[in-house]
Amino acid sequence: METLLQKMTPGMRHLSIQTQKVEHSNGAIHTHFSLVPGPGRHVLRYKNAFIFVNRMRESKSLDLQTGRPWETITLTTLYSHRHVFEDLFREAHAYAAKSHEGKTSIYNSWGAEWKLFGQPRRKRPLESVILDEGVKERIVDDVKDFLSSGKWYHDRGIPYRRGYLLYGPPGTGKSSFIQALAGELDYDIAILNLSERGLTDDRLNHLLTIVPNRTLVLLEDVDAAFSNRRVQSDADGYRGANVTFSGLLNAMDGVASAEERVIFLTTNHVERLDPALVRPGRVDMTVRLGEVTRYQVACLWDRFYSELDTNGKYRKIFLDRLHELGLIEDENGREPDQPKATSAAALQGLFLYNKGNMDGAIAMAEALTYSVHEEAMEHDRPNGN
C-alpha cells in the first residue's frame, strides 16, 4: 500500500507526511520523510487516464505491529481505461522490489503470520564469514544442490525439504554464516523463537507452512526451548511456551509438514538435543563450528591487514604468538602442549580495536586467552587466590 501511495503522489493537492526511522549498522539513526496522498478523495491522471482515489482510515482498528490505523484504498476509473490498473500495480511492485535489491529481509512470527522485522539489511558478503577450511564451501554447495534439485525430489516421491544443524561454542559464526548464506542465495530469513509465549503446536505448524518464498527458516538456540522448561503453578505468574517436543518433530517432517523448505537449527550445546530431533530426515547435515584454527586466523588477518602486511611478515609473527599462547596449531599442524580456545568473534574484536595497527594486535594477543567469565571469577576470589 505504501508503495502504491508513493507512486500516486505526483499531481495530488492534499498530502500528508509519512515518517520512517531507519537505524544503520553503525548505530546512526536517519529519519526519512515522504509525502503521500492524505485520507480523503483525490483525482490523479495516469497514462492519460483519470483515476479517482478514495483513501479511508479506520478509526477503531490498528495494526498492532506498527500502531497505524487500518486503511482501505479504492481506485475507480472508466471501464475503457481499466487496463491502467495492471500497469500501475506492476510499476508499484517493481518500485518496491528495487528498494529491496541487494538487501536481506528478516521476518519474525507475529501471531499466526510472518511480519517484516525492521528494515531490510544490506547483504552480508559470504567471504566476510571465515570458517575453517572447506566448511563454508561444503554447506553452500549442499544448499545450492538442494535448491536446484526440486524435480529430482518430486519424481522420486521424496519430501522436498532440507535441514541443517550448526553447533559449537558462542561466537563461532553460526548466525553470521546463515545471514551471509541468505545474501549469497538472494534469500530472506524467517526467525522462529520456540520459547515464545503463546506459540502452540498448531501455530508452529501453520507458520512453517506459510514461510515467505525464497526464505531460510532459522531456529536459534533450539536446545533452550525445552531444556529450560519447569513445572510451576499459575500462582507464580510463570507460563512457559506451549510448543511440545512432539509438536516440533511433527512440524519438521510430519504428514502435514511443509515442503520446499530449508531450515537451520543452531545450538551451543548439541549434547542437550534429543536424538529424535537430529535424526536424518529432520537434520540432513550436521556441522560443528568450533574454536578458531590457524587457517581462520590467517584469513581474518588478511581481511584486516593485507594492505599493510604485503609480504605476510607480521601475519607469521601473530600466528606464532597465538601458537605460543596455546590457541592454535603450528604451521605443521601440531597442537600446542597446553591448548586453549578462543572464538572468531573474539579475534575479530581484537582486530577491530587495532584497526590499522598490526603491532597493537600482536601486543594484545594474550587477551584472547581470557574470557569475561574467567576474569569475573578471578576478581571474586578472596585476595586473588
mmCIF file of C-alpha atoms in Angstrom:
data_model
loop_
_atom_site.group_PDB
_atom_site.id
_atom_site.type_symbol
_atom_site.label_atom_id
_atom_site.label_comp_id
_atom_site.label_asym_id
_atom_site.label_seq_id
_atom_site.Cartn_x
_atom_site.Cartn_y
_atom_site.Cartn_z
ATOM 1 C CA MET A 1 0.000 0.000 0.000
ATOM 2 C CA GLU A 2 2.782 2.429 0.924
ATOM 3 C CA THR A 3 4.491 1.883 -2.414
ATOM 4 C CA LEU A 4 1.230 2.456 -4.257
ATOM 5 C CA LEU A 5 0.633 5.702 -2.372
ATOM 6 C CA GLN A 6 4.115 6.951 -3.219
ATOM 7 C CA LYS A 7 3.529 6.236 -6.895
ATOM 8 C CA MET A 8 0.318 8.267 -6.744
ATOM 9 C CA THR A 9 1.860 11.332 -5.100
ATOM 10 C CA PRO A 10 2.538 13.398 -8.263
ATOM 11 C CA GLY A 11 -0.413 15.612 -9.014
ATOM 12 C CA MET A 12 -2.012 15.329 -5.584
ATOM 13 C CA ARG A 13 -3.051 18.516 -3.789
ATOM 14 C CA HIS A 14 -3.988 17.113 -0.389
ATOM 15 C CA LEU A 15 -0.880 15.433 1.018
ATOM 16 C CA SER A 16 0.165 14.041 4.385
ATOM 17 C CA ILE A 17 3.665 13.432 5.730
ATOM 18 C CA GLN A 18 4.804 9.888 6.384
ATOM 19 C CA THR A 19 7.891 9.407 8.570
ATOM 20 C CA GLN A 20 10.142 6.391 8.663
ATOM 21 C CA LYS A 21 13.014 5.883 11.101
ATOM 22 C CA VAL A 22 15.961 3.854 9.823
ATOM 23 C CA GLU A 23 18.725 2.649 12.141
ATOM 24 C CA HIS A 24 22.007 1.989 10.338
ATOM 25 C CA SER A 25 24.550 -0.687 11.246
ATOM 26 C CA ASN A 26 26.851 1.920 12.813
ATOM 27 C CA GLY A 27 24.116 2.992 15.223
ATOM 28 C CA ALA A 28 23.208 6.215 13.430
ATOM 29 C CA ILE A 29 19.502 6.947 13.084
ATOM 30 C CA HIS A 30 18.108 8.597 9.973
ATOM 31 C CA THR A 31 14.539 9.787 9.598
ATOM 32 C CA HIS A 32 13.049 9.746 6.119
ATOM 33 C CA PHE A 33 10.055 11.918 5.268
ATOM 34 C CA SER A 34 7.809 11.248 2.298
ATOM 35 C CA LEU A 35 4.675 12.947 1.022
ATOM 36 C CA VAL A 36 1.722 10.668 0.315
ATOM 37 C CA PRO A 37 -1.928 11.361 -0.517
ATOM 38 C CA GLY A 38 -3.800 12.188 2.675
ATOM 39 C CA PRO A 39 -7.037 10.494 3.762
ATOM 40 C CA GLY A 40 -9.996 11.502 1.625
ATOM 41 C CA ARG A 41 -10.784 11.699 -2.084
ATOM 42 C CA HIS A 42 -8.341 12.530 -4.839
ATOM 43 C CA VAL A 43 -8.163 12.577 -8.616
ATOM 44 C CA LEU A 44 -4.987 11.717 -10.483
ATOM 45 C CA ARG A 45 -4.032 11.277 -14.099
ATOM 46 C CA TYR A 46 -2.008 8.208 -15.012
ATOM 47 C CA LYS A 47 -1.128 7.401 -18.642
ATOM 48 C CA ASN A 48 -3.884 9.694 -19.955
ATOM 49 C CA ALA A 49 -6.490 8.026 -17.729
ATOM 50 C CA PHE A 50 -8.213 9.733 -14.799
ATOM 51 C CA ILE A 51 -8.269 7.665 -11.599
ATOM 52 C CA PHE A 52 -10.433 8.532 -8.607
ATOM 53 C CA VAL A 53 -8.751 7.632 -5.309
ATOM 54 C CA ASN A 54 -10.600 7.284 -2.015
ATOM 55 C CA ARG A 55 -8.360 6.661 0.988
ATOM 56 C CA MET A 56 -10.353 5.715 4.102
ATOM 57 C CA ARG A 57 -8.720 5.240 7.501
ATOM 58 C CA GLU A 58 -10.337 3.093 10.203
ATOM 59 C CA SER A 59 -10.977 4.916 13.469
ATOM 60 C CA LYS A 60 -11.063 1.918 15.818
ATOM 61 C CA SER A 61 -8.788 -0.722 14.263
ATOM 62 C CA LEU A 62 -4.991 -0.552 14.482
ATOM 63 C CA ASP A 63 -2.096 -2.570 13.143
ATOM 64 C CA LEU A 64 -0.631 -3.879 16.404
ATOM 65 C CA GLN A 65 2.876 -4.048 14.937
ATOM 66 C CA THR A 66 3.123 -0.514 13.537
ATOM 67 C CA GLY A 67 0.434 1.268 15.537
ATOM 68 C CA ARG A 68 -1.080 2.664 12.343
ATOM 69 C CA PRO A 69 -4.818 2.578 11.643
ATOM 70 C CA TRP A 70 -6.011 0.047 9.084
ATOM 71 C CA GLU A 71 -6.804 1.648 5.745
ATOM 72 C CA THR A 72 -8.812 0.952 2.628
ATOM 73 C CA ILE A 73 -7.889 2.496 -0.717
ATOM 74 C CA THR A 74 -10.468 2.408 -3.507
ATOM 75 C CA LEU A 75 -9.420 3.149 -7.092
ATOM 76 C CA THR A 76 -12.021 3.934 -9.746
ATOM 77 C CA THR A 77 -11.671 4.724 -13.442
ATOM 78 C CA LEU A 78 -13.637 4.472 -16.673
ATOM 79 C CA TYR A 79 -14.271 0.957 -17.943
ATOM 80 C CA SER A 80 -12.364 1.715 -21.136
ATOM 81 C CA HIS A 81 -9.276 2.636 -19.064
ATOM 82 C CA ARG A 82 -9.333 -0.354 -16.709
ATOM 83 C CA HIS A 83 -6.072 -1.697 -18.170
ATOM 84 C CA VAL A 84 -4.120 1.089 -16.439
ATOM 85 C CA PHE A 85 -4.605 -0.668 -13.091
ATOM 86 C CA GLU A 86 -2.410 -3.551 -14.205
ATOM 87 C CA ASP A 87 0.267 -1.106 -15.340
ATOM 88 C CA LEU A 88 0.024 0.876 -12.099
ATOM 89 C CA PHE A 89 0.299 -2.188 -9.849
ATOM 90 C CA ARG A 90 3.119 -3.638 -11.930
ATOM 91 C CA GLU A 91 5.052 -0.378 -11.701
ATOM 92 C CA ALA A 92 4.449 -0.129 -7.937
ATOM 93 C CA HIS A 93 5.635 -3.723 -7.462
ATOM 94 C CA ALA A 94 8.806 -3.059 -9.462
ATOM 95 C CA TYR A 95 9.403 0.101 -7.430
ATOM 96 C CA ALA A 96 9.086 -1.831 -4.154
ATOM 97 C CA ALA A 97 11.290 -4.676 -5.400
ATOM 98 C CA LYS A 98 14.006 -2.236 -6.447
ATOM 99 C CA SER A 99 14.117 -0.745 -2.951
ATOM 100 C CA HIS A 100 14.950 -4.247 -1.599
ATOM 101 C CA GLU A 101 17.665 -5.054 -4.138
ATOM 102 C CA GLY A 102 20.941 -6.039 -2.519
ATOM 103 C CA LYS A 103 19.278 -6.467 0.880
ATOM 104 C CA THR A 104 18.121 -9.292 3.129
ATOM 105 C CA SER A 105 14.741 -9.076 4.833
ATOM 106 C CA ILE A 106 14.291 -10.555 8.308
ATOM 107 C CA TYR A 107 10.887 -11.937 9.335
ATOM 108 C CA ASN A 108 9.627 -12.695 12.831
ATOM 109 C CA SER A 109 6.487 -14.596 13.745
ATOM 110 C CA TRP A 110 3.636 -12.326 14.835
ATOM 111 C CA GLY A 111 0.562 -14.192 15.923
ATOM 112 C CA ALA A 112 -0.251 -16.640 13.158
ATOM 113 C CA GLU A 113 1.713 -14.862 10.411
ATOM 114 C CA TRP A 114 5.161 -13.606 9.489
ATOM 115 C CA LYS A 115 5.929 -9.905 9.809
ATOM 116 C CA LEU A 116 8.907 -7.970 8.475
ATOM 117 C CA PHE A 117 11.282 -7.185 11.353
ATOM 118 C CA GLY A 118 12.787 -3.737 10.905
ATOM 119 C CA GLN A 119 14.182 -2.563 7.597
ATOM 120 C CA PRO A 120 15.828 -4.908 5.069
ATOM 121 C CA ARG A 121 19.537 -5.193 5.809
ATOM 122 C CA ARG A 122 22.384 -4.879 3.377
ATOM 123 C CA LYS A 123 23.501 -8.306 2.207
ATOM 124 C CA ARG A 124 26.482 -9.664 4.070
ATOM 125 C CA PRO A 125 29.188 -10.945 1.686
ATOM 126 C CA LEU A 126 29.805 -14.654 2.059
ATOM 127 C CA GLU A 127 33.557 -14.080 2.061
ATOM 128 C CA SER A 128 33.209 -11.901 5.174
ATOM 129 C CA VAL A 129 32.469 -15.011 7.267
ATOM 130 C CA ILE A 130 35.634 -17.018 7.872
ATOM 131 C CA LEU A 131 35.052 -20.653 8.797
ATOM 132 C CA ASP A 132 37.581 -23.466 8.897
ATOM 133 C CA GLU A 133 38.964 -24.573 5.552
ATOM 134 C CA GLY A 134 36.339 -26.211 3.340
ATOM 135 C CA VAL A 135 33.463 -25.969 5.844
ATOM 136 C CA LYS A 136 31.737 -22.991 4.272
ATOM 137 C CA GLU A 137 32.049 -24.372 0.760
ATOM 138 C CA ARG A 138 30.621 -27.742 1.820
ATOM 139 C CA ILE A 139 27.456 -26.190 3.257
ATOM 140 C CA VAL A 140 26.956 -23.714 0.410
ATOM 141 C CA ASP A 141 27.389 -26.401 -2.249
ATOM 142 C CA ASP A 142 24.903 -28.671 -0.482
ATOM 143 C CA VAL A 143 22.256 -25.937 -0.178
ATOM 144 C CA LYS A 144 22.651 -24.891 -3.810
ATOM 145 C CA ASP A 145 22.439 -28.505 -4.973
ATOM 146 C CA PHE A 146 19.238 -28.974 -2.968
ATOM 147 C CA LEU A 147 17.618 -25.812 -4.334
ATOM 148 C CA SER A 148 18.320 -26.907 -7.904
ATOM 149 C CA SER A 149 17.007 -30.465 -7.420
ATOM 150 C CA GLY A 150 13.282 -29.924 -6.898
ATOM 151 C CA LYS A 151 12.235 -32.061 -9.864
ATOM 152 C CA TRP A 152 14.570 -34.870 -8.777
ATOM 153 C CA TYR A 153 12.909 -34.993 -5.332
ATOM 154 C CA HIS A 154 9.374 -34.833 -6.726
ATOM 155 C CA ASP A 155 9.979 -37.544 -9.341
ATOM 156 C CA ARG A 156 11.125 -39.956 -6.619
ATOM 157 C CA GLY A 157 8.447 -39.051 -4.098
ATOM 158 C CA ILE A 158 10.969 -37.723 -1.576
ATOM 159 C CA PRO A 159 9.843 -34.788 0.613
ATOM 160 C CA TYR A 160 11.495 -31.672 -0.766
ATOM 161 C CA ARG A 161 12.957 -30.180 2.390
ATOM 162 C CA ARG A 162 16.411 -29.928 3.914
ATOM 163 C CA GLY A 163 17.552 -29.454 7.499
ATOM 164 C CA TYR A 164 20.914 -28.238 8.809
ATOM 165 C CA LEU A 165 22.279 -28.165 12.351
ATOM 166 C CA LEU A 166 25.106 -25.765 13.171
ATOM 167 C CA TYR A 167 26.563 -26.230 16.626
ATOM 168 C CA GLY A 168 29.563 -25.053 18.582
ATOM 169 C CA PRO A 169 30.660 -22.526 21.211
ATOM 170 C CA PRO A 170 29.268 -18.972 21.175
ATOM 171 C CA GLY A 171 30.897 -16.553 18.754
ATOM 172 C CA THR A 172 31.951 -19.113 16.168
ATOM 173 C CA GLY A 173 29.868 -17.614 13.345
ATOM 174 C CA LYS A 174 26.690 -19.694 13.246
ATOM 175 C CA SER A 175 24.184 -16.849 12.848
ATOM 176 C CA SER A 176 26.610 -14.737 10.810
ATOM 177 C CA PHE A 177 27.092 -17.548 8.308
ATOM 178 C CA ILE A 178 23.343 -18.044 7.870
ATOM 179 C CA GLN A 179 22.900 -14.331 7.207
ATOM 180 C CA ALA A 180 25.723 -14.385 4.643
ATOM 181 C CA LEU A 181 24.320 -17.544 3.033
ATOM 182 C CA ALA A 182 20.930 -15.867 2.627
ATOM 183 C CA GLY A 183 22.639 -12.973 0.866
ATOM 184 C CA GLU A 184 24.558 -15.340 -1.400
ATOM 185 C CA LEU A 185 21.350 -17.144 -2.400
ATOM 186 C CA ASP A 186 19.299 -13.932 -2.606
ATOM 187 C CA TYR A 187 17.033 -15.338 0.108
ATOM 188 C CA ASP A 188 15.437 -13.787 3.182
ATOM 189 C CA ILE A 189 15.449 -15.164 6.752
ATOM 190 C CA ALA A 190 12.486 -16.117 8.958
ATOM 191 C CA ILE A 191 13.469 -16.404 12.639
ATOM 192 C CA LEU A 192 11.300 -18.630 14.809
ATOM 193 C CA ASN A 193 11.623 -18.490 18.595
ATOM 194 C CA LEU A 194 10.371 -21.780 20.027
ATOM 195 C CA SER A 195 10.303 -20.274 23.529
ATOM 196 C CA GLU A 196 7.875 -17.546 22.507
ATOM 197 C CA ARG A 197 4.953 -17.364 24.901
ATOM 198 C CA GLY A 198 1.727 -18.487 23.283
ATOM 199 C CA LEU A 199 3.368 -20.471 20.475
ATOM 200 C CA THR A 200 1.383 -23.699 20.172
ATOM 201 C CA ASP A 201 1.945 -26.838 18.121
ATOM 202 C CA ASP A 202 -0.779 -25.859 15.659
ATOM 203 C CA ARG A 203 0.557 -22.350 15.258
ATOM 204 C CA LEU A 204 4.104 -23.620 14.785
ATOM 205 C CA ASN A 205 2.954 -25.996 12.060
ATOM 206 C CA HIS A 206 0.941 -23.216 10.418
ATOM 207 C CA LEU A 207 3.895 -20.799 10.458
ATOM 208 C CA LEU A 208 6.178 -23.341 8.815
ATOM 209 C CA THR A 209 3.639 -23.900 6.027
ATOM 210 C CA ILE A 210 3.344 -20.180 5.177
ATOM 211 C CA VAL A 211 7.016 -19.217 5.189
ATOM 212 C CA PRO A 212 7.554 -16.481 2.562
ATOM 213 C CA ASN A 213 9.015 -17.638 -0.736
ATOM 214 C CA ARG A 214 12.808 -17.729 -1.030
ATOM 215 C CA THR A 215 13.282 -17.642 2.720
ATOM 216 C CA LEU A 216 15.515 -19.650 5.052
ATOM 217 C CA VAL A 217 13.934 -20.685 8.355
ATOM 218 C CA LEU A 218 16.162 -20.200 11.411
ATOM 219 C CA LEU A 219 15.579 -21.812 14.810
ATOM 220 C CA GLU A 220 18.252 -20.338 17.091
ATOM 221 C CA ASP A 221 19.382 -21.966 20.353
ATOM 222 C CA VAL A 222 16.964 -24.824 19.808
ATOM 223 C CA ASP A 223 18.228 -26.626 22.926
ATOM 224 C CA ALA A 224 16.954 -23.855 25.206
ATOM 225 C CA ALA A 225 13.354 -24.261 24.065
ATOM 226 C CA PHE A 226 12.868 -27.492 26.011
ATOM 227 C CA SER A 227 15.784 -27.858 28.428
ATOM 228 C CA ASN A 228 14.724 -24.839 30.488
ATOM 229 C CA ARG A 229 11.109 -25.886 30.984
ATOM 230 C CA ARG A 230 9.986 -26.024 34.596
ATOM 231 C CA VAL A 231 6.701 -27.082 36.137
ATOM 232 C CA GLN A 232 5.190 -24.402 38.316
ATOM 233 C CA SER A 233 1.735 -23.358 39.299
ATOM 234 C CA ASP A 234 -0.003 -20.415 37.716
ATOM 235 C CA ALA A 235 0.242 -18.643 41.064
ATOM 236 C CA ASP A 236 3.845 -17.613 40.491
ATOM 237 C CA GLY A 237 2.952 -15.871 37.242
ATOM 238 C CA TYR A 238 5.134 -18.110 35.064
ATOM 239 C CA ARG A 239 3.797 -19.744 31.952
ATOM 240 C CA GLY A 240 6.239 -21.297 29.534
ATOM 241 C CA ALA A 241 5.922 -21.828 25.802
ATOM 242 C CA ASN A 242 3.178 -24.180 24.675
ATOM 243 C CA VAL A 243 5.124 -25.965 21.935
ATOM 244 C CA THR A 244 5.668 -29.620 22.749
ATOM 245 C CA PHE A 245 8.655 -31.633 21.627
ATOM 246 C CA SER A 246 6.461 -33.965 19.597
ATOM 247 C CA GLY A 247 4.809 -30.913 18.033
ATOM 248 C CA LEU A 248 8.194 -29.663 16.850
ATOM 249 C CA LEU A 249 9.079 -33.059 15.387
ATOM 250 C CA ASN A 250 5.780 -33.279 13.506
ATOM 251 C CA ALA A 251 6.161 -29.726 12.193
ATOM 252 C CA MET A 252 9.586 -30.598 10.815
ATOM 253 C CA ASP A 253 8.741 -33.821 8.991
ATOM 254 C CA GLY A 254 5.209 -34.965 9.822
ATOM 255 C CA VAL A 255 2.427 -35.682 7.340
ATOM 256 C CA ALA A 256 1.287 -32.048 7.367
ATOM 257 C CA SER A 257 4.776 -30.513 7.337
ATOM 258 C CA ALA A 258 5.661 -28.047 4.594
ATOM 259 C CA GLU A 259 7.826 -28.806 1.579
ATOM 260 C CA GLU A 260 10.218 -26.667 -0.461
ATOM 261 C CA ARG A 261 11.790 -25.545 2.788
ATOM 262 C CA VAL A 262 15.340 -25.042 4.079
ATOM 263 C CA ILE A 263 15.583 -24.937 7.859
ATOM 264 C CA PHE A 264 18.635 -24.157 10.009
ATOM 265 C CA LEU A 265 18.928 -25.091 13.674
ATOM 266 C CA THR A 266 21.669 -23.639 15.864
ATOM 267 C CA THR A 267 22.796 -24.565 19.352
ATOM 268 C CA ASN A 268 25.742 -24.025 21.676
ATOM 269 C CA HIS A 269 25.058 -27.354 23.426
ATOM 270 C CA VAL A 270 24.495 -30.166 20.958
ATOM 271 C CA GLU A 271 24.725 -32.726 23.769
ATOM 272 C CA ARG A 272 21.401 -31.438 25.123
ATOM 273 C CA LEU A 273 19.485 -32.236 21.939
ATOM 274 C CA ASP A 274 17.284 -35.303 21.790
ATOM 275 C CA PRO A 275 18.495 -37.804 19.147
ATOM 276 C CA ALA A 276 14.986 -37.804 17.658
ATOM 277 C CA LEU A 277 15.393 -34.135 16.729
ATOM 278 C CA VAL A 278 18.637 -34.544 14.796
ATOM 279 C CA ARG A 279 17.967 -37.842 13.046
ATOM 280 C CA PRO A 280 18.260 -37.973 9.215
ATOM 281 C CA GLY A 281 15.130 -36.634 7.591
ATOM 282 C CA ARG A 282 14.877 -33.819 10.095
ATOM 283 C CA VAL A 283 18.526 -32.805 10.098
ATOM 284 C CA ASP A 284 20.345 -33.819 6.922
ATOM 285 C CA MET A 285 23.694 -32.158 7.621
ATOM 286 C CA THR A 286 25.349 -31.521 10.977
ATOM 287 C CA VAL A 287 28.308 -29.151 11.097
ATOM 288 C CA ARG A 288 30.404 -28.119 14.072
ATOM 289 C CA LEU A 289 31.735 -24.574 14.031
ATOM 290 C CA GLY A 290 34.477 -24.676 16.621
ATOM 291 C CA GLU A 291 37.283 -22.589 18.000
ATOM 292 C CA VAL A 292 39.456 -20.694 15.529
ATOM 293 C CA THR A 293 42.133 -22.584 13.646
ATOM 294 C CA ARG A 294 45.373 -21.368 12.118
ATOM 295 C CA TYR A 295 43.638 -21.168 8.734
ATOM 296 C CA GLN A 296 40.883 -18.903 10.084
ATOM 297 C CA VAL A 297 43.335 -16.634 11.891
ATOM 298 C CA ALA A 298 45.392 -16.196 8.723
ATOM 299 C CA CYS A 299 42.295 -15.376 6.649
ATOM 300 C CA LEU A 300 40.987 -12.880 9.204
ATOM 301 C CA TRP A 301 44.405 -11.232 9.446
ATOM 302 C CA ASP A 302 44.483 -10.780 5.680
ATOM 303 C CA ARG A 303 41.000 -9.235 5.696
ATOM 304 C CA PHE A 304 42.115 -6.577 8.156
ATOM 305 C CA TYR A 305 45.787 -6.017 7.350
ATOM 306 C CA SER A 306 46.514 -7.274 3.814
ATOM 307 C CA GLU A 307 47.179 -3.735 2.554
ATOM 308 C CA LEU A 308 49.694 -3.117 5.348
ATOM 309 C CA ASP A 309 51.268 -6.557 5.636
ATOM 310 C CA THR A 310 52.039 -7.068 1.956
ATOM 311 C CA ASN A 311 54.659 -9.795 2.459
ATOM 312 C CA GLY A 312 52.930 -11.618 5.337
ATOM 313 C CA LYS A 313 55.749 -10.957 7.815
ATOM 314 C CA TYR A 314 53.521 -9.690 10.627
ATOM 315 C CA ARG A 315 50.931 -12.369 9.964
ATOM 316 C CA LYS A 316 53.523 -15.077 10.693
ATOM 317 C CA ILE A 317 54.578 -13.282 13.876
ATOM 318 C CA PHE A 318 50.965 -13.134 15.027
ATOM 319 C CA LEU A 319 50.307 -16.787 14.166
ATOM 320 C CA ASP A 320 53.422 -17.920 16.022
ATOM 321 C CA ARG A 321 52.398 -15.824 19.013
ATOM 322 C CA LEU A 322 48.976 -17.479 19.143
ATOM 323 C CA HIS A 323 50.653 -20.891 18.987
ATOM 324 C CA GLU A 324 52.868 -19.914 21.939
ATOM 325 C CA LEU A 325 49.721 -18.972 23.847
ATOM 326 C CA GLY A 326 48.209 -22.381 23.085
ATOM 327 C CA LEU A 327 45.378 -21.025 20.919
ATOM 328 C CA ILE A 328 46.157 -22.590 17.521
ATOM 329 C CA GLU A 329 48.268 -25.314 15.956
ATOM 330 C CA ASP A 330 51.676 -24.582 14.431
ATOM 331 C CA GLU A 331 52.385 -24.431 10.697
ATOM 332 C CA ASN A 332 52.897 -28.211 10.630
ATOM 333 C CA GLY A 333 49.527 -28.881 12.223
ATOM 334 C CA ARG A 334 50.970 -29.815 15.610
ATOM 335 C CA GLU A 335 48.703 -28.929 18.526
ATOM 336 C CA PRO A 336 50.116 -26.914 21.469
ATOM 337 C CA ASP A 337 51.113 -28.731 24.662
ATOM 338 C CA GLN A 338 48.541 -26.860 26.750
ATOM 339 C CA PRO A 339 45.768 -25.978 24.302
ATOM 340 C CA LYS A 340 43.385 -23.117 24.959
ATOM 341 C CA ALA A 341 40.488 -21.848 22.898
ATOM 342 C CA THR A 342 39.197 -18.580 21.502
ATOM 343 C CA SER A 343 36.439 -17.671 19.080
ATOM 344 C CA ALA A 344 36.346 -15.915 15.738
ATOM 345 C CA ALA A 345 34.229 -13.196 17.355
ATOM 346 C CA ALA A 346 36.934 -12.524 19.969
ATOM 347 C CA LEU A 347 39.619 -12.426 17.282
ATOM 348 C CA GLN A 348 37.611 -10.012 15.156
ATOM 349 C CA GLY A 349 37.056 -7.835 18.217
ATOM 350 C CA LEU A 350 40.821 -7.660 18.739
ATOM 351 C CA PHE A 351 41.385 -6.626 15.121
ATOM 352 C CA LEU A 352 38.610 -4.036 15.258
ATOM 353 C CA TYR A 353 40.195 -2.491 18.341
ATOM 354 C CA ASN A 354 43.509 -2.320 16.474
ATOM 355 C CA LYS A 355 42.356 -1.142 13.054
ATOM 356 C CA GLY A 356 45.461 -0.352 11.033
ATOM 357 C CA ASN A 357 47.713 -1.234 13.992
ATOM 358 C CA MET A 358 49.387 -4.599 13.471
ATOM 359 C CA ASP A 359 51.838 -4.104 16.344
ATOM 360 C CA GLY A 360 48.949 -3.373 18.684
ATOM 361 C CA ALA A 361 47.150 -6.558 17.656
ATOM 362 C CA ILE A 362 50.283 -8.630 18.270
ATOM 363 C CA ALA A 363 50.911 -6.967 21.633
ATOM 364 C CA MET A 364 47.340 -7.620 22.776
ATOM 365 C CA ALA A 365 47.185 -11.234 21.567
ATOM 366 C CA GLU A 366 47.364 -12.584 25.119
ATOM 367 C CA ALA A 367 43.957 -11.026 25.817
ATOM 368 C CA LEU A 368 42.455 -13.765 23.642
ATOM 369 C CA THR A 369 43.287 -16.320 26.336
ATOM 370 C CA TYR A 370 40.916 -14.688 28.827
ATOM 371 C CA SER A 371 37.160 -14.544 28.945
ATOM 372 C CA VAL A 372 34.865 -12.155 30.753
ATOM 373 C CA HIS A 373 33.609 -15.067 32.857
ATOM 374 C CA GLU A 374 37.123 -16.087 33.915
ATOM 375 C CA GLU A 375 38.060 -12.510 34.775
ATOM 376 C CA ALA A 376 34.929 -12.162 36.901
ATOM 377 C CA MET A 377 35.695 -15.424 38.731
ATOM 378 C CA GLU A 378 39.274 -14.306 39.342
ATOM 379 C CA HIS A 379 38.095 -10.942 40.655
ATOM 380 C CA ASP A 380 35.636 -12.593 43.061
ATOM 381 C CA ARG A 381 38.231 -14.849 44.671
ATOM 382 C CA PRO A 382 39.357 -13.627 48.135
ATOM 383 C CA ASN A 383 42.797 -11.978 47.949
ATOM 384 C CA GLY A 384 43.071 -13.130 44.338
ATOM 385 C CA ASN A 385 43.617 -16.757 45.496
#
